[in-house]
Amino acid sequence: MASRRSAKVARARRILILNGPNLNLLGRREPEQYGPQTLREIEEQLRSYAGSRGAEIRFVQSNHEGALIDAIQNAVGWADAMVVNPAALTHTSVGLRDAILAADIPAVEVHLSNIYRREQFRHQSLIADVAVGQITGFGAFSYLLGIQAALHLLEKESS
Ligand code: DQA
């Protein structure tokens, strides 16, 4: 007779990737700053990398603070971790910061450009101290590093 104790089946790790305002313009927006790749191209690369690591991603971009906050709230119970490029909201949004805190989902903050090599107002991140860590300045590769960091974190947690 089969045991009544159900075997724990490991499911794929789930990662929310969140992109803030103007990142939909990647590829034609200040390419010297943000690189030549479109957000769609970055998404495809991340999907394929996540797949190769047995992980699942949900990819969201919005120009609206409230929609990003909704996406974080909707990820509760689904996402194991999130990789967040809050774009300009990095420097201004208490709402996004509070949403990350409330969700209690480990977050990795990423930026394409190195925000510390740019204007003074970009040096402050309202997200940095509620994130597990920050990756900044590696172009589209920052996202890949972000997923790696998130998976590393989850592996460490479960070991
Ligand atoms: C950014 C840096 C932000 O300062 C800027 O407002 C962005 C993009 C980055 O990925 O380098 O929109 O988050």
CSV table of C-alpha atoms and ligand atoms in Angstrom, one decimal:
chain,number,residue,atom,x,y,z
A,1,MET,CA,0.0,0.0,0.0
A,2,ALA,CA,1.3,3.5,-0.9
A,3,SER,CA,2.5,5.5,2.1
A,4,ARG,CA,0.0,8.1,3.2
A,5,ARG,CA,2.9,10.5,3.8
A,6,SER,CA,3.2,12.4,0.5
A,7,ALA,CA,6.7,12.6,-0.8
A,8,LYS,CA,7.8,16.3,-1.0
A,9,VAL,CA,8.2,17.0,-4.7
A,10,ALA,CA,10.6,19.9,-5.4
A,11,ARG,CA,9.0,22.4,-7.7
A,12,ALA,CA,10.7,24.9,-10.0
A,13,ARG,CA,12.0,28.1,-8.3
A,14,ARG,CA,9.9,31.1,-9.3
A,15,ILE,CA,11.4,34.5,-9.8
A,16,LEU,CA,9.5,37.7,-10.5
A,17,ILE,CA,11.5,40.1,-12.7
A,18,LEU,CA,10.2,43.6,-12.3
A,19,ASN,CA,11.1,46.6,-14.6
A,20,GLY,CA,10.2,50.2,-13.9
A,21,PRO,CA,9.5,53.2,-16.1
A,22,ASN,CA,11.0,53.7,-19.5
A,23,LEU,CA,12.7,50.3,-19.6
A,24,ASN,CA,10.2,49.4,-22.3
A,25,LEU,CA,12.3,51.8,-24.5
A,26,LEU,CA,15.6,49.8,-24.1
A,27,GLY,CA,17.4,49.5,-27.4
A,28,ARG,CA,16.6,53.0,-28.5
A,29,ARG,CA,16.8,54.9,-25.1
A,30,GLU,CA,20.3,56.3,-24.5
A,31,PRO,CA,22.0,53.2,-25.9
A,32,GLU,CA,25.4,54.5,-24.7
A,33,GLN,CA,24.1,54.3,-21.2
A,34,TYR,CA,21.8,51.3,-21.3
A,35,GLY,CA,23.2,49.2,-24.2
A,36,PRO,CA,21.7,48.1,-27.5
A,37,GLN,CA,19.4,45.3,-26.4
A,38,THR,CA,15.7,45.6,-26.2
A,39,LEU,CA,13.8,44.6,-23.1
A,40,ARG,CA,12.2,41.7,-25.2
A,41,GLU,CA,15.7,40.4,-26.1
A,42,ILE,CA,16.7,40.6,-22.4
A,43,GLU,CA,13.6,38.8,-21.4
A,44,GLU,CA,14.2,36.0,-23.9
A,45,GLN,CA,17.8,35.5,-22.6
A,46,LEU,CA,16.6,35.4,-19.1
A,47,ARG,CA,13.9,32.9,-19.9
A,48,SER,CA,16.3,30.6,-21.5
A,49,TYR,CA,18.9,31.0,-18.7
A,50,ALA,CA,16.2,30.4,-16.0
A,51,GLY,CA,15.0,27.4,-17.9
A,52,SER,CA,18.5,26.0,-18.0
A,53,ARG,CA,18.6,26.3,-14.2
A,54,GLY,CA,15.1,24.7,-13.8
A,55,ALA,CA,13.6,28.0,-12.8
A,56,GLU,CA,10.5,29.8,-13.9
A,57,ILE,CA,10.2,33.6,-14.4
A,58,ARG,CA,7.4,36.1,-14.5
A,59,PHE,CA,8.5,39.2,-16.4
A,60,VAL,CA,6.8,42.5,-15.8
A,61,GLN,CA,7.4,46.1,-17.0
A,62,SER,CA,5.4,49.1,-16.3
A,63,ASN,CA,5.7,52.8,-16.4
A,64,HIS,CA,3.3,53.1,-13.5
A,65,GLU,CA,4.3,52.9,-9.9
A,66,GLY,CA,0.9,51.4,-8.8
A,67,ALA,CA,1.1,48.7,-11.4
A,68,LEU,CA,4.5,47.7,-10.2
A,69,ILE,CA,3.2,47.6,-6.6
A,70,ASP,CA,0.3,45.4,-7.8
A,71,ALA,CA,2.7,43.1,-9.5
A,72,ILE,CA,4.7,42.7,-6.2
A,73,GLN,CA,1.5,42.1,-4.2
A,74,ASN,CA,0.3,39.6,-6.8
A,75,ALA,CA,3.6,37.7,-6.6
A,76,VAL,CA,3.1,36.9,-2.9
A,77,GLY,CA,2.5,33.1,-2.7
A,78,TRP,CA,4.0,32.6,-6.2
A,79,ALA,CA,7.5,34.1,-6.3
A,80,ASP,CA,10.4,32.7,-4.2
A,81,ALA,CA,12.5,35.7,-5.1
A,82,MET,CA,12.5,38.8,-7.2
A,83,VAL,CA,14.9,40.7,-9.4
A,84,VAL,CA,14.0,44.3,-9.5
A,85,ASN,CA,15.1,47.2,-11.7
A,86,PRO,CA,13.0,50.0,-10.4
A,87,ALA,CA,14.5,52.4,-12.9
A,88,ALA,CA,13.8,56.1,-11.9
A,89,LEU,CA,11.6,54.9,-9.0
A,90,THR,CA,14.8,53.6,-7.4
A,91,HIS,CA,15.5,57.1,-6.3
A,92,THR,CA,12.0,58.3,-5.3
A,93,SER,CA,9.5,55.6,-4.5
A,94,VAL,CA,8.7,54.9,-0.8
A,95,GLY,CA,5.6,53.0,-2.2
A,96,LEU,CA,7.8,50.5,-4.0
A,97,ARG,CA,10.1,50.1,-1.1
A,98,ASP,CA,7.1,49.5,1.2
A,99,ALA,CA,5.7,46.9,-1.2
A,100,ILE,CA,9.0,45.0,-1.2
A,101,LEU,CA,9.1,45.1,2.6
A,102,ALA,CA,5.5,43.9,2.9
A,103,ALA,CA,5.8,41.1,0.4
A,104,ASP,CA,8.7,39.6,2.3
A,105,ILE,CA,10.1,38.0,-0.8
A,106,PRO,CA,13.9,38.3,-1.1
A,107,ALA,CA,14.7,41.0,-3.7
A,108,VAL,CA,17.8,41.6,-5.7
A,109,GLU,CA,18.1,45.2,-7.0
A,110,VAL,CA,19.7,45.5,-10.5
A,111,HIS,CA,20.6,48.3,-12.7
A,112,LEU,CA,22.0,48.3,-16.2
A,113,SER,CA,24.2,51.4,-15.6
A,114,ASN,CA,26.4,52.0,-12.6
A,115,ILE,CA,24.2,54.4,-10.7
A,116,TYR,CA,27.2,55.5,-8.6
A,117,ARG,CA,29.1,56.8,-11.6
A,118,ARG,CA,26.2,59.0,-12.7
A,119,GLU,CA,24.4,62.1,-11.4
A,120,GLN,CA,24.4,62.6,-7.6
A,121,PHE,CA,20.6,62.1,-7.4
A,122,ARG,CA,21.0,58.5,-8.7
A,123,HIS,CA,23.4,57.7,-5.9
A,124,GLN,CA,20.6,57.3,-3.5
A,125,SER,CA,18.5,54.1,-3.7
A,126,LEU,CA,15.4,53.8,-1.5
A,127,ILE,CA,15.4,50.1,-2.4
A,128,ALA,CA,19.0,49.1,-1.6
A,129,ASP,CA,18.6,48.5,2.1
A,130,VAL,CA,15.4,46.4,1.7
A,131,ALA,CA,17.0,44.3,-1.0
A,132,VAL,CA,19.3,41.4,-0.2
A,133,GLY,CA,21.9,43.0,-2.5
A,134,GLN,CA,22.5,45.3,-5.5
A,135,ILE,CA,24.0,44.7,-8.9
A,136,THR,CA,24.8,47.8,-10.9
A,137,GLY,CA,26.7,48.6,-14.0
A,138,PHE,CA,27.0,45.4,-16.1
A,139,GLY,CA,24.4,46.3,-18.7
A,140,ALA,CA,21.9,43.5,-19.6
A,141,PHE,CA,24.3,41.1,-17.8
A,142,SER,CA,23.2,42.7,-14.5
A,143,TYR,CA,19.9,40.9,-14.9
A,144,LEU,CA,21.6,37.5,-15.4
A,145,LEU,CA,23.7,38.1,-12.4
A,146,GLY,CA,20.6,39.1,-10.5
A,147,ILE,CA,18.9,35.7,-11.4
A,148,GLN,CA,22.1,33.9,-10.4
A,149,ALA,CA,22.2,35.7,-7.1
A,150,ALA,CA,18.5,35.0,-6.4
A,151,LEU,CA,18.9,31.3,-7.2
A,152,HIS,CA,22.1,31.1,-5.1
A,153,LEU,CA,20.2,32.7,-2.2
A,154,LEU,CA,17.3,30.2,-2.5
A,155,GLU,CA,19.7,27.2,-2.7
A,156,LYS,CA,21.5,28.5,0.4
A,157,GLU,CA,18.2,28.9,2.2
A,158,SER,CA,17.0,25.3,1.4
A,159,SER,CA,20.3,23.6,2.3
B,1,DQA,C1,18.5,52.4,-14.2
B,1,DQA,C2,19.2,53.6,-13.5
B,1,DQA,C3,18.1,54.7,-13.1
B,1,DQA,O1,18.8,55.8,-12.5
B,1,DQA,C4,17.4,55.2,-14.3
B,1,DQA,O2,16.4,56.1,-13.9
B,1,DQA,C5,16.8,54.1,-15.1
B,1,DQA,C6,17.6,52.9,-15.4
B,1,DQA,C7,19.5,51.4,-14.8
B,1,DQA,O3,19.1,50.3,-15.0
B,1,DQA,O4,20.6,51.7,-15.0
B,1,DQA,O5,15.8,54.2,-15.7
B,1,DQA,O6,17.7,51.8,-13.2
